[in-house]
PDB file of C-alpha atoms and ligand atoms in Angstrom:
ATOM      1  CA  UNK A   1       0.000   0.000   0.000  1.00  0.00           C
ATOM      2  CA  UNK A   2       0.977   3.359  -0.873  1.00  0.00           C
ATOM      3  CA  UNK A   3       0.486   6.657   1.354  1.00  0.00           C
ATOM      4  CA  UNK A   4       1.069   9.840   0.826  1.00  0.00           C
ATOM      5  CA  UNK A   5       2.414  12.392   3.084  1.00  0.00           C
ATOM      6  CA  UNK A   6       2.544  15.979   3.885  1.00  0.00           C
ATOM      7  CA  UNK A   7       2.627  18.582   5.901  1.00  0.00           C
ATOM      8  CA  UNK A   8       3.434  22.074   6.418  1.00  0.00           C
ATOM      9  CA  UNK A   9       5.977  24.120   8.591  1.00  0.00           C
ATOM     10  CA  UNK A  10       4.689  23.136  11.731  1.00  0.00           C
ATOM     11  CA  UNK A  11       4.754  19.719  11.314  1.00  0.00           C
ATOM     12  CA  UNK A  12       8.283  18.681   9.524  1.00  0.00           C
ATOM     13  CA  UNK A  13       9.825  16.993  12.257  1.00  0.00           C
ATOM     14  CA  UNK A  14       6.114  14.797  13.314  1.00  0.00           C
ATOM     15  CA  UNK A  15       5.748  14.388   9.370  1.00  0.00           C
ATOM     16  CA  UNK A  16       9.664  12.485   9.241  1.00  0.00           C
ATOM     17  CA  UNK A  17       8.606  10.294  12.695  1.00  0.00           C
ATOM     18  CA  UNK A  18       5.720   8.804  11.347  1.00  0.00           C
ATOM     19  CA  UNK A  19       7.202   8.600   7.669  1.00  0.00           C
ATOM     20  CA  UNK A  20      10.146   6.525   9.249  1.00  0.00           C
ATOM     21  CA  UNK A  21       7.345   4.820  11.423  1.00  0.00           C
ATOM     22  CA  UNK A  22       5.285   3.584   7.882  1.00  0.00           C
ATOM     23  CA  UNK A  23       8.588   2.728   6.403  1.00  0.00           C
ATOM     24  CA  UNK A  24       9.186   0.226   9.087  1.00  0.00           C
ATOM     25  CA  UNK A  25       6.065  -1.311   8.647  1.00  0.00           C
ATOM     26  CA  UNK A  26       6.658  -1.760   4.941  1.00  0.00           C
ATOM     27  CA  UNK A  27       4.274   0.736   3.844  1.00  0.00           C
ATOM     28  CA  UNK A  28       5.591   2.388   0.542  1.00  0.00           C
ATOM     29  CA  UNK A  29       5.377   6.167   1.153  1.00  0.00           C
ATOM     30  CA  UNK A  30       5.618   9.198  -0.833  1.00  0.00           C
ATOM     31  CA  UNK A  31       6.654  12.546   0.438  1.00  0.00           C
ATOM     32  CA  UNK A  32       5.216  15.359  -0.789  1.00  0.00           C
ATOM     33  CA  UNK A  33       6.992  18.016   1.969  1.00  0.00           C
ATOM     34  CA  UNK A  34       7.008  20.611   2.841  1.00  0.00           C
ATOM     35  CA  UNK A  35      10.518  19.353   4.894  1.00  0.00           C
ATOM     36  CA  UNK A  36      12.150  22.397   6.625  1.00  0.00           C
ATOM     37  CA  UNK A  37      10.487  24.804   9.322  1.00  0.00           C
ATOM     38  CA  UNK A  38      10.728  27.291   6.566  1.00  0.00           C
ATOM     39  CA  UNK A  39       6.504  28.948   6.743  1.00  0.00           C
ATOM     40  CA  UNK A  40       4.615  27.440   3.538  1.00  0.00           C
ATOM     41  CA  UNK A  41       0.919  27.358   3.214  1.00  0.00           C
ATOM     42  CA  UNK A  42      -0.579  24.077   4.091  1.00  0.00           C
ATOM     43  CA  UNK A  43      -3.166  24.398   0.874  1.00  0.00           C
ATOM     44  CA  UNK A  44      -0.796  24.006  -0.958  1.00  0.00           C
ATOM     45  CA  UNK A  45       0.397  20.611   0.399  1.00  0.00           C
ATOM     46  CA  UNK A  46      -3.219  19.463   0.944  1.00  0.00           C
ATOM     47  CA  UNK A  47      -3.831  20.086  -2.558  1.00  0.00           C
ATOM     48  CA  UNK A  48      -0.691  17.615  -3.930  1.00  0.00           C
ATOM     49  CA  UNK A  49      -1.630  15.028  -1.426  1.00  0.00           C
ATOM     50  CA  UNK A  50      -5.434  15.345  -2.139  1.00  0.00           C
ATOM     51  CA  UNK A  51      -4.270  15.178  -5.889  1.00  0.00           C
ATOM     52  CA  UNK A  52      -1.868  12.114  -5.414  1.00  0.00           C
ATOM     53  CA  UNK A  53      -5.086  10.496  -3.458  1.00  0.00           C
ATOM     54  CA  UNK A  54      -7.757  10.475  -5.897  1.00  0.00           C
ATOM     55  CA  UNK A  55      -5.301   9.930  -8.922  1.00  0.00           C
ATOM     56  CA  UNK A  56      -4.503   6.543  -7.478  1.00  0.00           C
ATOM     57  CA  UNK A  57      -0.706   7.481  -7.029  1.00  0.00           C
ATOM     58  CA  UNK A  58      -1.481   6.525  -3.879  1.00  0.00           C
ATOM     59  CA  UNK A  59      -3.958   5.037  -1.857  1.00  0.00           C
ATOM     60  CA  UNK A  60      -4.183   7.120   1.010  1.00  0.00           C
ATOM     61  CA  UNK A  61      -3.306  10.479   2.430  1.00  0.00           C
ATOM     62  CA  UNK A  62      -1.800  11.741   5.489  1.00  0.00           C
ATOM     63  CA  UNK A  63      -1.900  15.617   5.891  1.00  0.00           C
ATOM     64  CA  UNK A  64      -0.303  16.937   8.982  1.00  0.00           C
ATOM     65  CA  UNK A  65      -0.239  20.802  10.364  1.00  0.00           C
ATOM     66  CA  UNK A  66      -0.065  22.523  13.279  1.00  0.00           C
ATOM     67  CA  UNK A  67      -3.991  21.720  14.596  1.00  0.00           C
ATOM     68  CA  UNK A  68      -4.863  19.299  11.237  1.00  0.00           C
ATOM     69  CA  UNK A  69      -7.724  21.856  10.662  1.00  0.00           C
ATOM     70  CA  UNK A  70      -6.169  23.869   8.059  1.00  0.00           C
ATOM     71  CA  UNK A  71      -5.349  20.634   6.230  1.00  0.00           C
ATOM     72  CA  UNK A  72      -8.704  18.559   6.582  1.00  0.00           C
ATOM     73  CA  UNK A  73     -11.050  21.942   5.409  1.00  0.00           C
ATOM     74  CA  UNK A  74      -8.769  22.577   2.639  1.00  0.00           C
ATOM     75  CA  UNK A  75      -8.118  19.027   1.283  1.00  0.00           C
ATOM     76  CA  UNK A  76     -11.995  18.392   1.866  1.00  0.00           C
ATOM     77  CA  UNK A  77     -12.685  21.066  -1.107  1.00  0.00           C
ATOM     78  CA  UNK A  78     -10.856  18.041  -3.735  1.00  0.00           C
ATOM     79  CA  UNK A  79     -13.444  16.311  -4.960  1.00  0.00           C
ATOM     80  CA  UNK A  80     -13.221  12.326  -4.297  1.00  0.00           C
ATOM     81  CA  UNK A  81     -11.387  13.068  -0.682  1.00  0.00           C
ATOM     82  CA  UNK A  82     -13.017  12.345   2.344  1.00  0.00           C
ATOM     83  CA  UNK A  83     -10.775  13.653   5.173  1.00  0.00           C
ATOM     84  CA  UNK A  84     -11.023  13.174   8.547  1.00  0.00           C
ATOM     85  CA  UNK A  85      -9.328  15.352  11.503  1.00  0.00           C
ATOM     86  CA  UNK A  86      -8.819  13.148  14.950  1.00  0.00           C
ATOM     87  CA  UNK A  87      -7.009  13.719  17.955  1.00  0.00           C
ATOM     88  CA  UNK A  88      -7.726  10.061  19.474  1.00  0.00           C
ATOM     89  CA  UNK A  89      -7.651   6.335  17.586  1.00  0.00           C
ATOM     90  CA  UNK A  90     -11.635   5.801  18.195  1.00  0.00           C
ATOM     91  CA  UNK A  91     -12.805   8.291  15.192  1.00  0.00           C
ATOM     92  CA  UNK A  92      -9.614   7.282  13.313  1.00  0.00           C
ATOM     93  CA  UNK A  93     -11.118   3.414  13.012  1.00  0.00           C
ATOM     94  CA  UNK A  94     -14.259   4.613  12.447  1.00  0.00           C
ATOM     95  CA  UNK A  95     -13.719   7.123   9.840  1.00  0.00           C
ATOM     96  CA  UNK A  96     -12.329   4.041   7.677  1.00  0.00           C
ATOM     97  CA  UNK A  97     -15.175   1.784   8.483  1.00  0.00           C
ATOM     98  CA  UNK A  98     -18.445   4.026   8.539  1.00  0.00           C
ATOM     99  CA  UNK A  99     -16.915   7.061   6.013  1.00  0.00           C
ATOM    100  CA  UNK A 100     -14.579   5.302   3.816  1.00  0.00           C
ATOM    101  CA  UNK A 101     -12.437   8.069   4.787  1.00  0.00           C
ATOM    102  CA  UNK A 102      -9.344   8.344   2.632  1.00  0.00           C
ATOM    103  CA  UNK A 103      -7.141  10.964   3.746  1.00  0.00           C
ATOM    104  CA  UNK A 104      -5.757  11.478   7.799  1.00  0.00           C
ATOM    105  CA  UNK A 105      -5.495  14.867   9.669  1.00  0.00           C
ATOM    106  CA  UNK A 106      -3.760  15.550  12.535  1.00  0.00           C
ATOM    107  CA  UNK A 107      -2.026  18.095  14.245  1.00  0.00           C
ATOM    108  CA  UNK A 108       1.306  18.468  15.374  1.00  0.00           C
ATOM    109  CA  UNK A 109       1.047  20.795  18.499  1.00  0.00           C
ATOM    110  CA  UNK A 110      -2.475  18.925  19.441  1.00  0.00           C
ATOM    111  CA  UNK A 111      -0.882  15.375  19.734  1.00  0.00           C
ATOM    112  CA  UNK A 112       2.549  14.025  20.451  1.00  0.00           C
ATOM    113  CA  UNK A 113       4.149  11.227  17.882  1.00  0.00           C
ATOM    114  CA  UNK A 114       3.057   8.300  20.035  1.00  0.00           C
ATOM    115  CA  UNK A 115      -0.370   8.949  19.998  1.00  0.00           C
ATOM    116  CA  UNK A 116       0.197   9.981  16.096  1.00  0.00           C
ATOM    117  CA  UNK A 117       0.903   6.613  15.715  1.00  0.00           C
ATOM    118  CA  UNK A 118      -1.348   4.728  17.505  1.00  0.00           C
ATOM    119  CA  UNK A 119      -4.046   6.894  15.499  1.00  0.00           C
ATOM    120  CA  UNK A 120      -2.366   6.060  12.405  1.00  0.00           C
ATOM    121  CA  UNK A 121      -2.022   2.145  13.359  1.00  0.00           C
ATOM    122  CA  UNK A 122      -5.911   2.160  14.163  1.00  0.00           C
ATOM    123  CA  UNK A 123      -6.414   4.076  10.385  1.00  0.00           C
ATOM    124  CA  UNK A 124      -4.839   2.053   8.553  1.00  0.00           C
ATOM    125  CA  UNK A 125      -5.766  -1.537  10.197  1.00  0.00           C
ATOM    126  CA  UNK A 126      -9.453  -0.897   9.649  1.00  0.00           C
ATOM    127  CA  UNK A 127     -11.804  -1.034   6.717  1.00  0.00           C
ATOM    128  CA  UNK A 128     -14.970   0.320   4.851  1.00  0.00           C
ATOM    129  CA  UNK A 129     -18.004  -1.977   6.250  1.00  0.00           C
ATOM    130  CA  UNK A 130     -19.924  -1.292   3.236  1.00  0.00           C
ATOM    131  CA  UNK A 131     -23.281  -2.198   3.605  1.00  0.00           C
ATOM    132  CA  UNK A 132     -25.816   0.648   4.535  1.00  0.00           C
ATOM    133  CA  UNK A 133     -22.694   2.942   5.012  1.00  0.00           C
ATOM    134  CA  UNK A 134     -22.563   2.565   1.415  1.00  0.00           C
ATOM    135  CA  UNK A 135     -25.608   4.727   0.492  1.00  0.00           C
ATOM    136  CA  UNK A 136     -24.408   7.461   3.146  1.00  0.00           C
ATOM    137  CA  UNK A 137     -20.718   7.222   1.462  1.00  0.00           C
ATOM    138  CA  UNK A 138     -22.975   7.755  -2.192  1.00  0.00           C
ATOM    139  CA  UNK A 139     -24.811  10.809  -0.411  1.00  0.00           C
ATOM    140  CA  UNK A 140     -21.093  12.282   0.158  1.00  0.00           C
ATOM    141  CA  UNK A 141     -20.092  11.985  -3.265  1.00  0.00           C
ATOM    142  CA  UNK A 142     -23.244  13.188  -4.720  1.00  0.00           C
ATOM    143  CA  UNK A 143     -22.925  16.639  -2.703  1.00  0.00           C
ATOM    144  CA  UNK A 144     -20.216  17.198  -4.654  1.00  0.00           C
ATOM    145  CA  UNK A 145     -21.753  17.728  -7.932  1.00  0.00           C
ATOM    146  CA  UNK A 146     -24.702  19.781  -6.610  1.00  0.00           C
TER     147      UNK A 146
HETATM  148  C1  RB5 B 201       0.566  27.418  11.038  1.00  0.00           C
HETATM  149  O1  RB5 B 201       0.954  28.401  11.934  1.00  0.00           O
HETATM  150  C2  RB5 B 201      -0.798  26.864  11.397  1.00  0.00           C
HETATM  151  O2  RB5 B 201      -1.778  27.818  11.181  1.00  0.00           O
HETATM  152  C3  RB5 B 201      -1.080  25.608  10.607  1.00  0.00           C
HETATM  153  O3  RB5 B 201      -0.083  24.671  10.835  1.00  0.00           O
HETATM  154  C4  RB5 B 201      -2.380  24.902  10.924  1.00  0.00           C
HETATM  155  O4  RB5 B 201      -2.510  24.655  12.280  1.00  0.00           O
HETATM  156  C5  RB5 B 201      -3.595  25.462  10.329  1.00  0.00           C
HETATM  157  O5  RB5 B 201      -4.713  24.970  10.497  1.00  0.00           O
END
């Protein structure tokens, strides 16, 4: 599986952590920076991993700022993303299995990198349920062209 990452200024070092973290757990990743402490605007990053994302570069996103707010309202404008922000592993899982989310948000001075990961663990080990979430996902997706 392939995930890409980014972040902005605030969250370089937290980005390389849990980069190194996937890598260890044999997770291909691609970075798509920012990587200094140099101020960007995180739009800008959201929009190359929300780009990457529903391309099928990769399969899923992780966008990391200072609060992950900037990132999740931003990379929720790209159409086929479905971003979720989460301080705690319980609305990580179930953002995969009731939303189908695709992309992860979380914030760098809100969380430290040990709780990152164990949000990031519970992410990526769960699944869509399908079933009747499949008609709410299909409600998502049709707000988008109205
Ligand atoms: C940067 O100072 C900060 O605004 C950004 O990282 C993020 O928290 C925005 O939502």
């Amino acid at each position: 599986m392939k995930i890409a990452i980014g972040n902005d200024h605030a969250a370089f070092e937290m980005k390389n952590e849990i980069k190194a973290y996937l890598e260890g757990k044999g997770y291909e990743v691609l970075n798509l920076g920012c990587d200094s402490g140099d101020r960007v605007d995180y739009p800008d990053y959201a929009e190359k991993i929300g780009k990457a994302v529903v391309s099928g570069e990769a399969d899923l996103g992780i966008a990391i700022c200072g609060t992950g707010v900037g990132m999740s309202i931003a990379i929720n404008k790209i159409r086929g993303i479905r971003a979720v922000c989460c301080s705690e592993p319980y609305s990580a899982k179930l953002s995969r299995m009731h939303n189908d989310s695709n992309v992860l948000c979380f914030g760098a001075r809100v969380i430290g990198p040990e709780l990152a990961k164990m949000i990031v663990d519970e992410w990526l080990g769960a699944s869509f349920m399908g079933e009747h979430h499949i008609a709410r996902v299909d409600k998502i997706r049709a707000l988008e062209n109205r």
